[in-house]
Amino acid sequence: MKDGFGMLGSLVFASLCGSYFDTNVKSWRLFADMINNVGLFLDMVAPLSQDYFLLVVCLATVSKAMCGVAAGATKAALTAHFALRGNNADVQAKESSQEVAVTLMGLMFGSLVTLVSDNSLTTAWFWFIVGTIVHVYANYSAVKALRIPTLNMSRFAMLWDRYKLKQQQQQQQKQQQQHNNNKNNNNNNNNKENNNNNNN
């Protein structure tokens, strides 16, 4: 049942959000990591949920399915971003190797924690929280470092705000300049009148 929920969740999520992946690559990449953490958290909670075990497991599967859709959809754009010389296959191979190496390190660390924790639930939750915090921080830093040359709604809004601000500043400068010119003209007229009065 949980596998069916995962498949259904991935189909619904892809149909609803598929058109937004190209213009918000960084946001969706970060979303994929965050929703994956939610799925892992639900997996940890599932044994403690008793009567709601099946529901929690299904939600965990749906969360991880959403992660797979978002990560897969943004992967092509990120590969193109790093393949500056058109070497997409090379970048893809290195990314896959890196993923395998990180997964292997995670398995080794997890096995070590299992041996040290002696099946302690408190220790397991402690290391899960620590690992989640490190994962979120690392992914946020990685996404923040990306420079994707696309104009999405957020960037368009920023550009529009800057344009309006510049227009307002130019308008204020024109008004200030006109005010100064009027003031100078008034002063000149007053000086002329004073000179005329003095001559009379």
mmCIF file with all atom_site columns, C-alpha atoms in Angstrom:
data_model
loop_
_atom_site.group_PDB
_atom_site.id
_atom_site.type_symbol
_atom_site.label_atom_id
_atom_site.label_alt_id
_atom_site.label_comp_id
_atom_site.label_asym_id
_atom_site.label_entity_id
_atom_site.label_seq_id
_atom_site.pdbx_PDB_ins_code
_atom_site.Cartn_x
_atom_site.Cartn_y
_atom_site.Cartn_z
_atom_site.occupancy
_atom_site.B_iso_or_equiv
_atom_site.pdbx_formal_charge
_atom_site.auth_seq_id
_atom_site.auth_comp_id
_atom_site.auth_asym_id
_atom_site.auth_atom_id
_atom_site.pdbx_PDB_model_num
ATOM 1   C CA . MET A 1 1   ? 0.000  0.000   0.000   1.00 0.00 ? 1   MET A CA 1
ATOM 2   C CA . LYS A 1 2   ? 2.766  2.439   0.895   1.00 0.00 ? 2   LYS A CA 1
ATOM 3   C CA . ASP A 1 3   ? 4.427  1.871   -2.478  1.00 0.00 ? 3   ASP A CA 1
ATOM 4   C CA . GLY A 1 4   ? 1.143  2.673   -4.204  1.00 0.00 ? 4   GLY A CA 1
ATOM 5   C CA . PHE A 1 5   ? 0.830  5.880   -2.203  1.00 0.00 ? 5   PHE A CA 1
ATOM 6   C CA . GLY A 1 6   ? 4.380  6.791   -3.200  1.00 0.00 ? 6   GLY A CA 1
ATOM 7   C CA . MET A 1 7   ? 3.669  6.301   -6.891  1.00 0.00 ? 7   MET A CA 1
ATOM 8   C CA . LEU A 1 8   ? 0.392  8.215   -6.674  1.00 0.00 ? 8   LEU A CA 1
ATOM 9   C CA . GLY A 1 9   ? 2.075  11.026  -4.742  1.00 0.00 ? 9   GLY A CA 1
ATOM 10  C CA . SER A 1 10  ? 4.852  11.356  -7.305  1.00 0.00 ? 10  SER A CA 1
ATOM 11  C CA . LEU A 1 11  ? 2.326  11.530  -10.175 1.00 0.00 ? 11  LEU A CA 1
ATOM 12  C CA . VAL A 1 12  ? 0.180  14.166  -8.464  1.00 0.00 ? 12  VAL A CA 1
ATOM 13  C CA . PHE A 1 13  ? 3.188  16.221  -7.405  1.00 0.00 ? 13  PHE A CA 1
ATOM 14  C CA . ALA A 1 14  ? 4.731  16.127  -10.878 1.00 0.00 ? 14  ALA A CA 1
ATOM 15  C CA . SER A 1 15  ? 1.457  17.147  -12.543 1.00 0.00 ? 15  SER A CA 1
ATOM 16  C CA . LEU A 1 16  ? 0.916  20.070  -10.150 1.00 0.00 ? 16  LEU A CA 1
ATOM 17  C CA . CYS A 1 17  ? 4.464  21.444  -9.942  1.00 0.00 ? 17  CYS A CA 1
ATOM 18  C CA . GLY A 1 18  ? 6.183  20.214  -13.098 1.00 0.00 ? 18  GLY A CA 1
ATOM 19  C CA . SER A 1 19  ? 5.978  23.561  -14.886 1.00 0.00 ? 19  SER A CA 1
ATOM 20  C CA . TYR A 1 20  ? 7.794  25.390  -12.067 1.00 0.00 ? 20  TYR A CA 1
ATOM 21  C CA . PHE A 1 21  ? 10.958 23.296  -11.891 1.00 0.00 ? 21  PHE A CA 1
ATOM 22  C CA . ASP A 1 22  ? 12.848 25.077  -14.695 1.00 0.00 ? 22  ASP A CA 1
ATOM 23  C CA . THR A 1 23  ? 12.476 28.612  -13.359 1.00 0.00 ? 23  THR A CA 1
ATOM 24  C CA . ASN A 1 24  ? 13.064 27.868  -9.656  1.00 0.00 ? 24  ASN A CA 1
ATOM 25  C CA . VAL A 1 25  ? 15.846 25.311  -9.781  1.00 0.00 ? 25  VAL A CA 1
ATOM 26  C CA . LYS A 1 26  ? 17.556 26.330  -6.544  1.00 0.00 ? 26  LYS A CA 1
ATOM 27  C CA . SER A 1 27  ? 14.330 26.430  -4.536  1.00 0.00 ? 27  SER A CA 1
ATOM 28  C CA . TRP A 1 28  ? 13.178 23.034  -5.773  1.00 0.00 ? 28  TRP A CA 1
ATOM 29  C CA . ARG A 1 29  ? 16.592 21.489  -5.203  1.00 0.00 ? 29  ARG A CA 1
ATOM 30  C CA . LEU A 1 30  ? 16.498 22.654  -1.592  1.00 0.00 ? 30  LEU A CA 1
ATOM 31  C CA . PHE A 1 31  ? 12.871 21.539  -1.321  1.00 0.00 ? 31  PHE A CA 1
ATOM 32  C CA . ALA A 1 32  ? 13.884 18.039  -2.433  1.00 0.00 ? 32  ALA A CA 1
ATOM 33  C CA . ASP A 1 33  ? 16.414 17.769  0.388   1.00 0.00 ? 33  ASP A CA 1
ATOM 34  C CA . MET A 1 34  ? 13.998 19.182  2.965   1.00 0.00 ? 34  MET A CA 1
ATOM 35  C CA . ILE A 1 35  ? 11.115 16.896  2.009   1.00 0.00 ? 35  ILE A CA 1
ATOM 36  C CA . ASN A 1 36  ? 13.516 13.950  2.071   1.00 0.00 ? 36  ASN A CA 1
ATOM 37  C CA . ASN A 1 37  ? 14.377 14.870  5.665   1.00 0.00 ? 37  ASN A CA 1
ATOM 38  C CA . VAL A 1 38  ? 10.649 14.933  6.441   1.00 0.00 ? 38  VAL A CA 1
ATOM 39  C CA . GLY A 1 39  ? 10.338 11.433  5.011   1.00 0.00 ? 39  GLY A CA 1
ATOM 40  C CA . LEU A 1 40  ? 13.253 10.169  7.090   1.00 0.00 ? 40  LEU A CA 1
ATOM 41  C CA . PHE A 1 41  ? 11.770 11.797  10.196  1.00 0.00 ? 41  PHE A CA 1
ATOM 42  C CA . LEU A 1 42  ? 8.458  10.032  9.570   1.00 0.00 ? 42  LEU A CA 1
ATOM 43  C CA . ASP A 1 43  ? 10.339 6.746   9.178   1.00 0.00 ? 43  ASP A CA 1
ATOM 44  C CA . MET A 1 44  ? 11.853 7.339   12.604  1.00 0.00 ? 44  MET A CA 1
ATOM 45  C CA . VAL A 1 45  ? 8.453  8.184   14.109  1.00 0.00 ? 45  VAL A CA 1
ATOM 46  C CA . ALA A 1 46  ? 6.595  5.278   12.478  1.00 0.00 ? 46  ALA A CA 1
ATOM 47  C CA . PRO A 1 47  ? 7.569  2.585   15.042  1.00 0.00 ? 47  PRO A CA 1
ATOM 48  C CA . LEU A 1 48  ? 6.314  4.865   17.828  1.00 0.00 ? 48  LEU A CA 1
ATOM 49  C CA . SER A 1 49  ? 2.996  5.735   16.171  1.00 0.00 ? 49  SER A CA 1
ATOM 50  C CA . GLN A 1 50  ? 1.252  2.413   17.008  1.00 0.00 ? 50  GLN A CA 1
ATOM 51  C CA . ASP A 1 51  ? -2.300 2.725   15.610  1.00 0.00 ? 51  ASP A CA 1
ATOM 52  C CA . TYR A 1 52  ? -1.189 5.247   12.969  1.00 0.00 ? 52  TYR A CA 1
ATOM 53  C CA . PHE A 1 53  ? 1.783  3.233   11.762  1.00 0.00 ? 53  PHE A CA 1
ATOM 54  C CA . LEU A 1 54  ? 0.449  2.625   8.241   1.00 0.00 ? 54  LEU A CA 1
ATOM 55  C CA . LEU A 1 55  ? -0.548 6.274   7.769   1.00 0.00 ? 55  LEU A CA 1
ATOM 56  C CA . VAL A 1 56  ? 2.855  7.549   8.903   1.00 0.00 ? 56  VAL A CA 1
ATOM 57  C CA . VAL A 1 57  ? 4.694  5.061   6.684   1.00 0.00 ? 57  VAL A CA 1
ATOM 58  C CA . CYS A 1 58  ? 2.572  6.081   3.681   1.00 0.00 ? 58  CYS A CA 1
ATOM 59  C CA . LEU A 1 59  ? 3.284  9.780   4.327   1.00 0.00 ? 59  LEU A CA 1
ATOM 60  C CA . ALA A 1 60  ? 6.997  8.991   4.589   1.00 0.00 ? 60  ALA A CA 1
ATOM 61  C CA . THR A 1 61  ? 6.889  7.195   1.244   1.00 0.00 ? 61  THR A CA 1
ATOM 62  C CA . VAL A 1 62  ? 5.022  10.083  -0.388  1.00 0.00 ? 62  VAL A CA 1
ATOM 63  C CA . SER A 1 63  ? 7.582  12.562  0.981   1.00 0.00 ? 63  SER A CA 1
ATOM 64  C CA . LYS A 1 64  ? 10.482 10.575  -0.425  1.00 0.00 ? 64  LYS A CA 1
ATOM 65  C CA . ALA A 1 65  ? 8.661  10.182  -3.758  1.00 0.00 ? 65  ALA A CA 1
ATOM 66  C CA . MET A 1 66  ? 8.270  13.974  -3.932  1.00 0.00 ? 66  MET A CA 1
ATOM 67  C CA . CYS A 1 67  ? 11.989 14.266  -3.219  1.00 0.00 ? 67  CYS A CA 1
ATOM 68  C CA . GLY A 1 68  ? 12.741 11.944  -6.126  1.00 0.00 ? 68  GLY A CA 1
ATOM 69  C CA . VAL A 1 69  ? 10.586 13.960  -8.529  1.00 0.00 ? 69  VAL A CA 1
ATOM 70  C CA . ALA A 1 70  ? 12.014 17.352  -7.508  1.00 0.00 ? 70  ALA A CA 1
ATOM 71  C CA . ALA A 1 71  ? 15.616 16.134  -7.402  1.00 0.00 ? 71  ALA A CA 1
ATOM 72  C CA . GLY A 1 72  ? 15.338 14.394  -10.751 1.00 0.00 ? 72  GLY A CA 1
ATOM 73  C CA . ALA A 1 73  ? 13.682 17.379  -12.400 1.00 0.00 ? 73  ALA A CA 1
ATOM 74  C CA . THR A 1 74  ? 16.343 19.832  -11.225 1.00 0.00 ? 74  THR A CA 1
ATOM 75  C CA . LYS A 1 75  ? 19.242 17.501  -11.920 1.00 0.00 ? 75  LYS A CA 1
ATOM 76  C CA . ALA A 1 76  ? 19.321 18.279  -15.646 1.00 0.00 ? 76  ALA A CA 1
ATOM 77  C CA . ALA A 1 77  ? 19.466 22.036  -15.049 1.00 0.00 ? 77  ALA A CA 1
ATOM 78  C CA . LEU A 1 78  ? 22.222 21.682  -12.454 1.00 0.00 ? 78  LEU A CA 1
ATOM 79  C CA . THR A 1 79  ? 24.225 19.382  -14.725 1.00 0.00 ? 79  THR A CA 1
ATOM 80  C CA . ALA A 1 80  ? 24.000 21.946  -17.531 1.00 0.00 ? 80  ALA A CA 1
ATOM 81  C CA . HIS A 1 81  ? 25.078 24.629  -15.054 1.00 0.00 ? 81  HIS A CA 1
ATOM 82  C CA . PHE A 1 82  ? 28.305 22.786  -14.190 1.00 0.00 ? 82  PHE A CA 1
ATOM 83  C CA . ALA A 1 83  ? 29.009 21.502  -17.719 1.00 0.00 ? 83  ALA A CA 1
ATOM 84  C CA . LEU A 1 84  ? 30.627 24.721  -18.936 1.00 0.00 ? 84  LEU A CA 1
ATOM 85  C CA . ARG A 1 85  ? 32.346 22.995  -21.867 1.00 0.00 ? 85  ARG A CA 1
ATOM 86  C CA . GLY A 1 86  ? 29.370 20.905  -22.895 1.00 0.00 ? 86  GLY A CA 1
ATOM 87  C CA . ASN A 1 87  ? 30.729 17.891  -20.992 1.00 0.00 ? 87  ASN A CA 1
ATOM 88  C CA . ASN A 1 88  ? 27.391 16.818  -19.556 1.00 0.00 ? 88  ASN A CA 1
ATOM 89  C CA . ALA A 1 89  ? 28.268 13.119  -19.512 1.00 0.00 ? 89  ALA A CA 1
ATOM 90  C CA . ASP A 1 90  ? 31.510 13.760  -17.621 1.00 0.00 ? 90  ASP A CA 1
ATOM 91  C CA . VAL A 1 91  ? 29.733 15.912  -15.028 1.00 0.00 ? 91  VAL A CA 1
ATOM 92  C CA . GLN A 1 92  ? 26.988 13.315  -14.668 1.00 0.00 ? 92  GLN A CA 1
ATOM 93  C CA . ALA A 1 93  ? 29.527 10.532  -14.123 1.00 0.00 ? 93  ALA A CA 1
ATOM 94  C CA . LYS A 1 94  ? 31.396 12.541  -11.482 1.00 0.00 ? 94  LYS A CA 1
ATOM 95  C CA . GLU A 1 95  ? 28.143 13.436  -9.736  1.00 0.00 ? 95  GLU A CA 1
ATOM 96  C CA . SER A 1 96  ? 27.112 9.771   -9.620  1.00 0.00 ? 96  SER A CA 1
ATOM 97  C CA . SER A 1 97  ? 30.506 8.763   -8.258  1.00 0.00 ? 97  SER A CA 1
ATOM 98  C CA . GLN A 1 98  ? 30.307 11.458  -5.612  1.00 0.00 ? 98  GLN A CA 1
ATOM 99  C CA . GLU A 1 99  ? 26.835 10.293  -4.606  1.00 0.00 ? 99  GLU A CA 1
ATOM 100 C CA . VAL A 1 100 ? 28.014 6.688   -4.278  1.00 0.00 ? 100 VAL A CA 1
ATOM 101 C CA . ALA A 1 101 ? 31.022 7.759   -2.187  1.00 0.00 ? 101 ALA A CA 1
ATOM 102 C CA . VAL A 1 102 ? 28.861 9.867   0.156   1.00 0.00 ? 102 VAL A CA 1
ATOM 103 C CA . THR A 1 103 ? 26.327 7.036   0.502   1.00 0.00 ? 103 THR A CA 1
ATOM 104 C CA . LEU A 1 104 ? 29.128 4.593   1.352   1.00 0.00 ? 104 LEU A CA 1
ATOM 105 C CA . MET A 1 105 ? 30.501 6.976   3.985   1.00 0.00 ? 105 MET A CA 1
ATOM 106 C CA . GLY A 1 106 ? 26.995 7.323   5.427   1.00 0.00 ? 106 GLY A CA 1
ATOM 107 C CA . LEU A 1 107 ? 26.603 3.561   5.650   1.00 0.00 ? 107 LEU A CA 1
ATOM 108 C CA . MET A 1 108 ? 29.929 3.235   7.425   1.00 0.00 ? 108 MET A CA 1
ATOM 109 C CA . PHE A 1 109 ? 29.097 6.022   9.863   1.00 0.00 ? 109 PHE A CA 1
ATOM 110 C CA . GLY A 1 110 ? 25.623 4.581   10.480  1.00 0.00 ? 110 GLY A CA 1
ATOM 111 C CA . SER A 1 111 ? 27.088 1.161   11.218  1.00 0.00 ? 111 SER A CA 1
ATOM 112 C CA . LEU A 1 112 ? 29.555 2.720   13.655  1.00 0.00 ? 112 LEU A CA 1
ATOM 113 C CA . VAL A 1 113 ? 26.784 4.644   15.418  1.00 0.00 ? 113 VAL A CA 1
ATOM 114 C CA . THR A 1 114 ? 24.707 1.443   15.655  1.00 0.00 ? 114 THR A CA 1
ATOM 115 C CA . LEU A 1 115 ? 27.586 -0.372  17.339  1.00 0.00 ? 115 LEU A CA 1
ATOM 116 C CA . VAL A 1 116 ? 28.289 2.466   19.749  1.00 0.00 ? 116 VAL A CA 1
ATOM 117 C CA . SER A 1 117 ? 24.666 3.293   20.620  1.00 0.00 ? 117 SER A CA 1
ATOM 118 C CA . ASP A 1 118 ? 23.838 -0.287  21.699  1.00 0.00 ? 118 ASP A CA 1
ATOM 119 C CA . ASN A 1 119 ? 20.256 0.069   20.363  1.00 0.00 ? 119 ASN A CA 1
ATOM 120 C CA . SER A 1 120 ? 19.644 3.190   22.453  1.00 0.00 ? 120 SER A CA 1
ATOM 121 C CA . LEU A 1 121 ? 16.650 5.149   21.133  1.00 0.00 ? 121 LEU A CA 1
ATOM 122 C CA . THR A 1 122 ? 17.933 8.397   22.642  1.00 0.00 ? 122 THR A CA 1
ATOM 123 C CA . THR A 1 123 ? 21.314 8.030   20.955  1.00 0.00 ? 123 THR A CA 1
ATOM 124 C CA . ALA A 1 124 ? 19.671 7.189   17.633  1.00 0.00 ? 124 ALA A CA 1
ATOM 125 C CA . TRP A 1 125 ? 17.503 10.325  17.794  1.00 0.00 ? 125 TRP A CA 1
ATOM 126 C CA . PHE A 1 126 ? 20.472 12.441  18.832  1.00 0.00 ? 126 PHE A CA 1
ATOM 127 C CA . TRP A 1 127 ? 22.540 11.394  15.812  1.00 0.00 ? 127 TRP A CA 1
ATOM 128 C CA . PHE A 1 128 ? 19.540 11.698  13.513  1.00 0.00 ? 128 PHE A CA 1
ATOM 129 C CA . ILE A 1 129 ? 18.977 15.319  14.593  1.00 0.00 ? 129 ILE A CA 1
ATOM 130 C CA . VAL A 1 130 ? 22.698 16.116  14.262  1.00 0.00 ? 130 VAL A CA 1
ATOM 131 C CA . GLY A 1 131 ? 22.843 14.524  10.815  1.00 0.00 ? 131 GLY A CA 1
ATOM 132 C CA . THR A 1 132 ? 19.702 16.358  9.693   1.00 0.00 ? 132 THR A CA 1
ATOM 133 C CA . ILE A 1 133 ? 21.078 19.728  10.817  1.00 0.00 ? 133 ILE A CA 1
ATOM 134 C CA . VAL A 1 134 ? 24.373 19.107  9.013   1.00 0.00 ? 134 VAL A CA 1
ATOM 135 C CA . HIS A 1 135 ? 22.510 17.931  5.909   1.00 0.00 ? 135 HIS A CA 1
ATOM 136 C CA . VAL A 1 136 ? 20.258 20.989  5.792   1.00 0.00 ? 136 VAL A CA 1
ATOM 137 C CA . TYR A 1 137 ? 23.150 23.404  6.353   1.00 0.00 ? 137 TYR A CA 1
ATOM 138 C CA . ALA A 1 138 ? 25.344 21.731  3.728   1.00 0.00 ? 138 ALA A CA 1
ATOM 139 C CA . ASN A 1 139 ? 22.590 21.722  1.129   1.00 0.00 ? 139 ASN A CA 1
ATOM 140 C CA . TYR A 1 140 ? 21.608 25.320  1.861   1.00 0.00 ? 140 TYR A CA 1
ATOM 141 C CA . SER A 1 141 ? 25.236 26.428  1.461   1.00 0.00 ? 141 SER A CA 1
ATOM 142 C CA . ALA A 1 142 ? 25.578 24.459  -1.783  1.00 0.00 ? 142 ALA A CA 1
ATOM 143 C CA . VAL A 1 143 ? 22.375 25.874  -3.263  1.00 0.00 ? 143 VAL A CA 1
ATOM 144 C CA . LYS A 1 144 ? 23.302 29.394  -2.177  1.00 0.00 ? 144 LYS A CA 1
ATOM 145 C CA . ALA A 1 145 ? 26.605 29.105  -4.049  1.00 0.00 ? 145 ALA A CA 1
ATOM 146 C CA . LEU A 1 146 ? 24.867 28.345  -7.361  1.00 0.00 ? 146 LEU A CA 1
ATOM 147 C CA . ARG A 1 147 ? 24.548 31.089  -9.976  1.00 0.00 ? 147 ARG A CA 1
ATOM 148 C CA . ILE A 1 148 ? 21.704 30.058  -12.265 1.00 0.00 ? 148 ILE A CA 1
ATOM 149 C CA . PRO A 1 149 ? 21.258 32.534  -15.187 1.00 0.00 ? 149 PRO A CA 1
ATOM 150 C CA . THR A 1 150 ? 17.474 32.357  -15.401 1.00 0.00 ? 150 THR A CA 1
ATOM 151 C CA . LEU A 1 151 ? 14.844 35.029  -14.806 1.00 0.00 ? 151 LEU A CA 1
ATOM 152 C CA . ASN A 1 152 ? 12.198 33.630  -12.474 1.00 0.00 ? 152 ASN A CA 1
ATOM 153 C CA . MET A 1 153 ? 9.400  35.516  -10.745 1.00 0.00 ? 153 MET A CA 1
ATOM 154 C CA . SER A 1 154 ? 11.475 36.342  -7.671  1.00 0.00 ? 154 SER A CA 1
ATOM 155 C CA . ARG A 1 155 ? 14.315 37.816  -9.706  1.00 0.00 ? 155 ARG A CA 1
ATOM 156 C CA . PHE A 1 156 ? 11.882 39.656  -11.949 1.00 0.00 ? 156 PHE A CA 1
ATOM 157 C CA . ALA A 1 157 ? 10.243 41.178  -8.863  1.00 0.00 ? 157 ALA A CA 1
ATOM 158 C CA . MET A 1 158 ? 13.656 42.298  -7.592  1.00 0.00 ? 158 MET A CA 1
ATOM 159 C CA . LEU A 1 159 ? 14.555 43.850  -10.950 1.00 0.00 ? 159 LEU A CA 1
ATOM 160 C CA . TRP A 1 160 ? 11.183 45.596  -11.140 1.00 0.00 ? 160 TRP A CA 1
ATOM 161 C CA . ASP A 1 161 ? 11.604 47.008  -7.630  1.00 0.00 ? 161 ASP A CA 1
ATOM 162 C CA . ARG A 1 162 ? 15.070 48.296  -8.503  1.00 0.00 ? 162 ARG A CA 1
ATOM 163 C CA . TYR A 1 163 ? 13.738 49.858  -11.699 1.00 0.00 ? 163 TYR A CA 1
ATOM 164 C CA . LYS A 1 164 ? 10.918 51.617  -9.839  1.00 0.00 ? 164 LYS A CA 1
ATOM 165 C CA . LEU A 1 165 ? 13.351 52.825  -7.171  1.00 0.00 ? 165 LEU A CA 1
ATOM 166 C CA . LYS A 1 166 ? 15.685 54.207  -9.822  1.00 0.00 ? 166 LYS A CA 1
ATOM 167 C CA . GLN A 1 167 ? 12.777 55.948  -11.532 1.00 0.00 ? 167 GLN A CA 1
ATOM 168 C CA . GLN A 1 168 ? 11.708 57.502  -8.238  1.00 0.00 ? 168 GLN A CA 1
ATOM 169 C CA . GLN A 1 169 ? 15.240 58.688  -7.527  1.00 0.00 ? 169 GLN A CA 1
ATOM 170 C CA . GLN A 1 170 ? 15.521 60.260  -10.975 1.00 0.00 ? 170 GLN A CA 1
ATOM 171 C CA . GLN A 1 171 ? 12.138 61.947  -10.507 1.00 0.00 ? 171 GLN A CA 1
ATOM 172 C CA . GLN A 1 172 ? 13.214 63.306  -7.140  1.00 0.00 ? 172 GLN A CA 1
ATOM 173 C CA . GLN A 1 173 ? 16.476 64.590  -8.629  1.00 0.00 ? 173 GLN A CA 1
ATOM 174 C CA . LYS A 1 174 ? 14.558 66.356  -11.410 1.00 0.00 ? 174 LYS A CA 1
ATOM 175 C CA . GLN A 1 175 ? 12.181 67.921  -8.899  1.00 0.00 ? 175 GLN A CA 1
ATOM 176 C CA . GLN A 1 176 ? 15.067 69.016  -6.703  1.00 0.00 ? 176 GLN A CA 1
ATOM 177 C CA . GLN A 1 177 ? 16.901 70.472  -9.685  1.00 0.00 ? 177 GLN A CA 1
ATOM 178 C CA . GLN A 1 178 ? 13.770 72.302  -10.823 1.00 0.00 ? 178 GLN A CA 1
ATOM 179 C CA . HIS A 1 179 ? 13.259 73.636  -7.318  1.00 0.00 ? 179 HIS A CA 1
ATOM 180 C CA . ASN A 1 180 ? 16.851 74.877  -7.210  1.00 0.00 ? 180 ASN A CA 1
ATOM 181 C CA . ASN A 1 181 ? 16.480 76.508  -10.624 1.00 0.00 ? 181 ASN A CA 1
ATOM 182 C CA . ASN A 1 182 ? 13.284 78.252  -9.549  1.00 0.00 ? 182 ASN A CA 1
ATOM 183 C CA . LYS A 1 183 ? 14.963 79.401  -6.377  1.00 0.00 ? 183 LYS A CA 1
ATOM 184 C CA . ASN A 1 184 ? 17.930 80.774  -8.315  1.00 0.00 ? 184 ASN A CA 1
ATOM 185 C CA . ASN A 1 185 ? 15.606 82.560  -10.746 1.00 0.00 ? 185 ASN A CA 1
ATOM 186 C CA . ASN A 1 186 ? 13.712 84.147  -7.884  1.00 0.00 ? 186 ASN A CA 1
ATOM 187 C CA . ASN A 1 187 ? 16.949 85.277  -6.300  1.00 0.00 ? 187 ASN A CA 1
ATOM 188 C CA . ASN A 1 188 ? 18.111 86.771  -9.586  1.00 0.00 ? 188 ASN A CA 1
ATOM 189 C CA . ASN A 1 189 ? 14.820 88.617  -10.020 1.00 0.00 ? 189 ASN A CA 1
ATOM 190 C CA . ASN A 1 190 ? 15.020 89.971  -6.497  1.00 0.00 ? 190 ASN A CA 1
ATOM 191 C CA . ASN A 1 191 ? 18.571 91.150  -7.072  1.00 0.00 ? 191 ASN A CA 1
ATOM 192 C CA . LYS A 1 192 ? 17.522 92.928  -10.271 1.00 0.00 ? 192 LYS A CA 1
ATOM 193 C CA . GLU A 1 193 ? 14.654 94.662  -8.488  1.00 0.00 ? 193 GLU A CA 1
ATOM 194 C CA . ASN A 1 194 ? 16.960 95.766  -5.699  1.00 0.00 ? 194 ASN A CA 1
ATOM 195 C CA . ASN A 1 195 ? 19.467 97.135  -8.191  1.00 0.00 ? 195 ASN A CA 1
ATOM 196 C CA . ASN A 1 196 ? 16.730 99.026  -10.010 1.00 0.00 ? 196 ASN A CA 1
ATOM 197 C CA . ASN A 1 197 ? 15.485 100.521 -6.760  1.00 0.00 ? 197 ASN A CA 1
ATOM 198 C CA . ASN A 1 198 ? 18.960 101.571 -5.806  1.00 0.00 ? 198 ASN A CA 1
ATOM 199 C CA . ASN A 1 199 ? 19.504 103.227 -9.189  1.00 0.00 ? 199 ASN A CA 1
ATOM 200 C CA . ASN A 1 200 ? 16.252 105.143 -8.827  1.00 0.00 ? 200 ASN A CA 1
#
